[in-house]
Amino acid sequence: MKLQRSLVFLATLVLLSFAPGISAQQQETYTGTIVGVGGRLGGVSRPFTLTLNGRTTDRAAEHAVAVLAEGGQDRLLSEIRNNNLGRFSIGGQVGREVNFVIEEKMPNGDRKFTILFERWLNLYEVRYGSRSEDYPLSYVELIVDRNGHGQGTFIPAARVRFNKKNEVEVENFGIYPARLAGVRERSS
């Protein structure tokens, strides 16, 4: 009986010692600056924080592409809306839940993240039904090197669809996408 309690105690200690490492590996935080290139964001820069605590599985990504092909972006959005894979915030705002995250390993060791989330809609867009309502997603493409430094692109109002070549296409509502500059991975 004593030996059994000792083994259970030892197993619990081992699991507890690894738990913080598992949590730290699962959650990644990136900070940087959004630099507006044109349109409303032209010449404006704001800090951002991207926290990732999960990834979209290959099977779920294939399903999302099938949903997009069959029902369009509105159906895709309703399909991924409840996924909580992290948070994207600008400045001191609370931010939005990240709904879709694909991570690709590049041949040179860099990692490329493709991220979608339901975007912020302001009262004017909803009240008056402006054309920007057809762009319900925000899109982030981020490339991070082995040292945790990176850069990327941010499209605050995006439309996702298939083009004539049957490829997934992300269309920007604005003139130019914003740049993500000075990206750094922060330790938790």
mmCIF file of C-alpha atoms in Angstrom:
data_model
loop_
_atom_site.group_PDB
_atom_site.id
_atom_site.type_symbol
_atom_site.label_atom_id
_atom_site.label_comp_id
_atom_site.label_asym_id
_atom_site.label_seq_id
_atom_site.Cartn_x
_atom_site.Cartn_y
_atom_site.Cartn_z
ATOM 1 C CA MET A 1 0.000 0.000 0.000
ATOM 2 C CA LYS A 2 2.836 2.405 0.899
ATOM 3 C CA LEU A 3 4.654 1.551 -2.327
ATOM 4 C CA GLN A 4 1.500 2.180 -4.351
ATOM 5 C CA ARG A 5 0.983 5.610 -2.716
ATOM 6 C CA SER A 6 4.619 6.476 -3.335
ATOM 7 C CA LEU A 7 4.342 5.546 -7.003
ATOM 8 C CA VAL A 8 1.165 7.607 -7.391
ATOM 9 C CA PHE A 9 2.863 10.563 -5.648
ATOM 10 C CA LEU A 10 5.948 10.226 -7.866
ATOM 11 C CA ALA A 11 3.831 9.987 -11.041
ATOM 12 C CA THR A 12 1.881 13.096 -9.981
ATOM 13 C CA LEU A 13 5.109 15.024 -9.379
ATOM 14 C CA VAL A 14 6.478 14.030 -12.778
ATOM 15 C CA LEU A 15 3.261 15.096 -14.541
ATOM 16 C CA LEU A 16 3.131 18.396 -12.667
ATOM 17 C CA SER A 17 6.747 19.158 -13.505
ATOM 18 C CA PHE A 18 6.032 18.707 -17.217
ATOM 19 C CA ALA A 19 2.707 20.592 -17.210
ATOM 20 C CA PRO A 20 4.215 24.125 -17.377
ATOM 21 C CA GLY A 21 6.448 23.031 -20.284
ATOM 22 C CA ILE A 22 3.509 21.662 -22.193
ATOM 23 C CA SER A 23 1.506 24.843 -21.628
ATOM 24 C CA ALA A 24 4.436 27.060 -22.642
ATOM 25 C CA GLN A 25 4.944 25.062 -25.815
ATOM 26 C CA GLN A 26 1.275 25.306 -26.753
ATOM 27 C CA GLN A 27 0.907 29.056 -26.322
ATOM 28 C CA GLU A 28 2.985 31.437 -28.411
ATOM 29 C CA THR A 29 2.840 35.227 -28.214
ATOM 30 C CA TYR A 30 4.066 37.576 -30.939
ATOM 31 C CA THR A 31 4.212 41.352 -30.760
ATOM 32 C CA GLY A 32 5.027 43.910 -33.401
ATOM 33 C CA THR A 33 3.753 46.938 -35.260
ATOM 34 C CA ILE A 34 1.020 47.226 -37.873
ATOM 35 C CA VAL A 35 2.144 49.760 -40.480
ATOM 36 C CA GLY A 36 -0.620 51.089 -42.721
ATOM 37 C CA VAL A 37 0.420 51.485 -46.347
ATOM 38 C CA GLY A 38 -2.685 53.056 -47.899
ATOM 39 C CA GLY A 39 -6.340 53.896 -47.374
ATOM 40 C CA ARG A 40 -7.630 54.702 -43.874
ATOM 41 C CA LEU A 41 -4.560 53.106 -42.298
ATOM 42 C CA GLY A 42 -2.080 54.905 -44.585
ATOM 43 C CA GLY A 43 0.794 56.286 -42.546
ATOM 44 C CA VAL A 44 -0.637 54.966 -39.272
ATOM 45 C CA SER A 45 1.236 52.519 -37.089
ATOM 46 C CA ARG A 46 -0.113 50.659 -34.090
ATOM 47 C CA PRO A 47 1.255 47.903 -31.858
ATOM 48 C CA PHE A 48 -0.336 44.474 -32.026
ATOM 49 C CA THR A 49 -0.251 41.263 -30.021
ATOM 50 C CA LEU A 50 -0.954 37.834 -31.491
ATOM 51 C CA THR A 51 -1.386 34.958 -29.063
ATOM 52 C CA LEU A 52 -1.717 31.455 -30.512
ATOM 53 C CA ASN A 53 -2.848 28.538 -28.363
ATOM 54 C CA GLY A 54 -3.756 26.045 -31.063
ATOM 55 C CA ARG A 55 -3.712 25.159 -34.732
ATOM 56 C CA THR A 56 -6.316 24.051 -37.238
ATOM 57 C CA THR A 57 -5.811 20.367 -37.993
ATOM 58 C CA ASP A 58 -5.201 19.246 -41.572
ATOM 59 C CA ARG A 59 -8.557 17.483 -41.578
ATOM 60 C CA ALA A 60 -10.367 20.626 -40.325
ATOM 61 C CA ALA A 61 -8.543 22.755 -42.928
ATOM 62 C CA GLU A 62 -9.646 20.409 -45.723
ATOM 63 C CA HIS A 63 -13.195 20.566 -44.380
ATOM 64 C CA ALA A 64 -13.039 24.386 -44.294
ATOM 65 C CA VAL A 65 -11.939 24.495 -47.949
ATOM 66 C CA ALA A 66 -14.820 22.172 -48.873
ATOM 67 C CA VAL A 67 -17.265 24.395 -46.951
ATOM 68 C CA LEU A 68 -15.880 27.477 -48.729
ATOM 69 C CA ALA A 69 -16.272 25.782 -52.126
ATOM 70 C CA GLU A 70 -19.811 24.648 -51.386
ATOM 71 C CA GLY A 71 -21.294 27.503 -49.361
ATOM 72 C CA GLY A 72 -19.003 30.500 -49.750
ATOM 73 C CA GLN A 73 -17.328 32.628 -47.125
ATOM 74 C CA ASP A 74 -20.478 33.222 -45.051
ATOM 75 C CA ARG A 75 -20.840 29.498 -44.484
ATOM 76 C CA LEU A 76 -17.093 29.229 -43.814
ATOM 77 C CA LEU A 77 -17.344 31.977 -41.211
ATOM 78 C CA SER A 78 -20.255 30.276 -39.460
ATOM 79 C CA GLU A 79 -18.264 27.017 -39.510
ATOM 80 C CA ILE A 80 -15.090 28.452 -37.923
ATOM 81 C CA ARG A 81 -16.655 31.195 -35.775
ATOM 82 C CA ASN A 82 -16.627 29.151 -32.554
ATOM 83 C CA ASN A 83 -12.982 28.044 -32.826
ATOM 84 C CA ASN A 84 -10.781 29.742 -30.258
ATOM 85 C CA LEU A 85 -7.174 29.258 -31.354
ATOM 86 C CA GLY A 86 -5.803 32.461 -29.872
ATOM 87 C CA ARG A 87 -6.319 36.216 -29.895
ATOM 88 C CA PHE A 88 -5.300 39.141 -32.119
ATOM 89 C CA SER A 89 -5.375 42.585 -30.526
ATOM 90 C CA ILE A 90 -4.402 46.033 -31.728
ATOM 91 C CA GLY A 91 -3.121 48.564 -29.227
ATOM 92 C CA GLY A 92 -4.680 48.129 -25.828
ATOM 93 C CA GLN A 93 -7.912 46.578 -27.117
ATOM 94 C CA VAL A 94 -9.204 43.233 -25.906
ATOM 95 C CA GLY A 95 -8.901 41.878 -29.441
ATOM 96 C CA ARG A 96 -10.654 39.185 -31.425
ATOM 97 C CA GLU A 97 -10.552 35.416 -31.116
ATOM 98 C CA VAL A 98 -8.460 33.776 -33.811
ATOM 99 C CA ASN A 99 -10.627 31.198 -35.594
ATOM 100 C CA PHE A 100 -8.338 29.532 -38.150
ATOM 101 C CA VAL A 101 -4.556 28.951 -37.990
ATOM 102 C CA ILE A 102 -2.430 27.005 -40.450
ATOM 103 C CA GLU A 103 1.291 26.650 -39.780
ATOM 104 C CA GLU A 104 3.653 25.636 -42.580
ATOM 105 C CA LYS A 105 7.322 24.770 -42.144
ATOM 106 C CA MET A 106 9.420 26.419 -44.847
ATOM 107 C CA PRO A 107 12.504 24.711 -46.361
ATOM 108 C CA ASN A 108 14.824 27.296 -44.752
ATOM 109 C CA GLY A 109 13.445 26.620 -41.257
ATOM 110 C CA ASP A 110 11.072 29.592 -41.127
ATOM 111 C CA ARG A 111 7.440 29.099 -40.140
ATOM 112 C CA LYS A 112 4.548 30.623 -42.073
ATOM 113 C CA PHE A 113 1.257 31.247 -40.280
ATOM 114 C CA THR A 114 -1.975 31.821 -42.193
ATOM 115 C CA ILE A 115 -4.645 33.171 -39.855
ATOM 116 C CA LEU A 116 -8.317 34.095 -40.258
ATOM 117 C CA PHE A 117 -10.718 35.582 -37.759
ATOM 118 C CA GLU A 118 -14.058 37.352 -37.732
ATOM 119 C CA ARG A 119 -13.293 41.048 -38.067
ATOM 120 C CA TRP A 120 -14.471 44.073 -36.166
ATOM 121 C CA LEU A 121 -17.611 45.625 -37.696
ATOM 122 C CA ASN A 122 -18.443 49.180 -36.761
ATOM 123 C CA LEU A 123 -21.960 50.451 -36.170
ATOM 124 C CA TYR A 124 -22.072 52.408 -39.445
ATOM 125 C CA GLU A 125 -21.364 49.279 -41.526
ATOM 126 C CA VAL A 126 -24.072 47.280 -39.808
ATOM 127 C CA ARG A 127 -26.662 50.075 -39.703
ATOM 128 C CA TYR A 128 -26.356 51.182 -43.317
ATOM 129 C CA GLY A 129 -25.312 47.916 -44.961
ATOM 130 C CA SER A 130 -22.136 49.255 -46.539
ATOM 131 C CA ARG A 131 -20.189 47.287 -49.140
ATOM 132 C CA SER A 132 -17.496 46.503 -46.552
ATOM 133 C CA GLU A 133 -19.915 44.033 -44.932
ATOM 134 C CA ASP A 134 -19.023 41.692 -47.806
ATOM 135 C CA TYR A 135 -15.530 41.484 -46.242
ATOM 136 C CA PRO A 136 -16.310 39.830 -42.875
ATOM 137 C CA LEU A 137 -12.883 38.368 -42.130
ATOM 138 C CA SER A 138 -9.470 39.625 -41.111
ATOM 139 C CA TYR A 139 -6.443 37.878 -42.602
ATOM 140 C CA VAL A 140 -2.919 37.627 -41.234
ATOM 141 C CA GLU A 141 0.059 36.069 -42.976
ATOM 142 C CA LEU A 142 3.105 35.945 -40.725
ATOM 143 C CA ILE A 143 6.555 34.496 -41.413
ATOM 144 C CA VAL A 144 8.751 33.881 -38.368
ATOM 145 C CA ASP A 145 12.391 32.776 -38.479
ATOM 146 C CA ARG A 146 14.195 30.389 -36.114
ATOM 147 C CA ASN A 147 15.073 33.252 -33.767
ATOM 148 C CA GLY A 148 11.433 34.304 -33.316
ATOM 149 C CA HIS A 149 11.728 37.418 -35.519
ATOM 150 C CA GLY A 150 9.359 37.997 -38.380
ATOM 151 C CA GLN A 151 7.253 40.107 -40.660
ATOM 152 C CA GLY A 152 3.977 39.736 -42.446
ATOM 153 C CA THR A 153 0.798 41.132 -43.905
ATOM 154 C CA PHE A 154 -2.481 42.148 -42.281
ATOM 155 C CA ILE A 155 -5.745 42.615 -44.168
ATOM 156 C CA PRO A 156 -8.289 44.039 -41.726
ATOM 157 C CA ALA A 157 -11.266 43.524 -44.070
ATOM 158 C CA ALA A 158 -10.913 40.460 -46.309
ATOM 159 C CA ARG A 159 -13.098 38.390 -48.596
ATOM 160 C CA VAL A 160 -12.182 34.734 -49.101
ATOM 161 C CA ARG A 161 -13.332 32.876 -52.204
ATOM 162 C CA PHE A 162 -12.270 30.647 -55.069
ATOM 163 C CA ASN A 163 -10.913 32.345 -58.187
ATOM 164 C CA LYS A 164 -11.366 31.195 -61.807
ATOM 165 C CA LYS A 165 -8.342 28.888 -61.467
ATOM 166 C CA ASN A 166 -10.123 27.140 -58.572
ATOM 167 C CA GLU A 167 -7.613 28.461 -56.025
ATOM 168 C CA VAL A 168 -8.450 30.042 -52.684
ATOM 169 C CA GLU A 169 -8.079 33.803 -53.030
ATOM 170 C CA VAL A 170 -8.025 36.483 -50.335
ATOM 171 C CA GLU A 171 -9.282 39.864 -51.514
ATOM 172 C CA ASN A 172 -8.545 43.060 -49.621
ATOM 173 C CA PHE A 173 -11.308 45.655 -49.198
ATOM 174 C CA GLY A 174 -8.685 48.394 -48.947
ATOM 175 C CA ILE A 175 -6.120 49.545 -51.474
ATOM 176 C CA TYR A 176 -3.087 47.874 -49.894
ATOM 177 C CA PRO A 177 -2.715 45.414 -47.052
ATOM 178 C CA ALA A 178 -0.990 46.670 -43.932
ATOM 179 C CA ARG A 179 2.487 45.405 -43.069
ATOM 180 C CA LEU A 180 3.418 43.590 -39.875
ATOM 181 C CA ALA A 181 6.887 44.828 -38.930
ATOM 182 C CA GLY A 182 9.289 44.245 -36.066
ATOM 183 C CA VAL A 183 7.577 41.002 -35.073
ATOM 184 C CA ARG A 184 9.117 39.245 -32.076
ATOM 185 C CA GLU A 185 8.147 36.082 -30.277
ATOM 186 C CA ARG A 186 7.697 36.762 -26.557
ATOM 187 C CA SER A 187 8.357 34.110 -23.940
ATOM 188 C CA SER A 188 5.432 33.321 -21.692
#
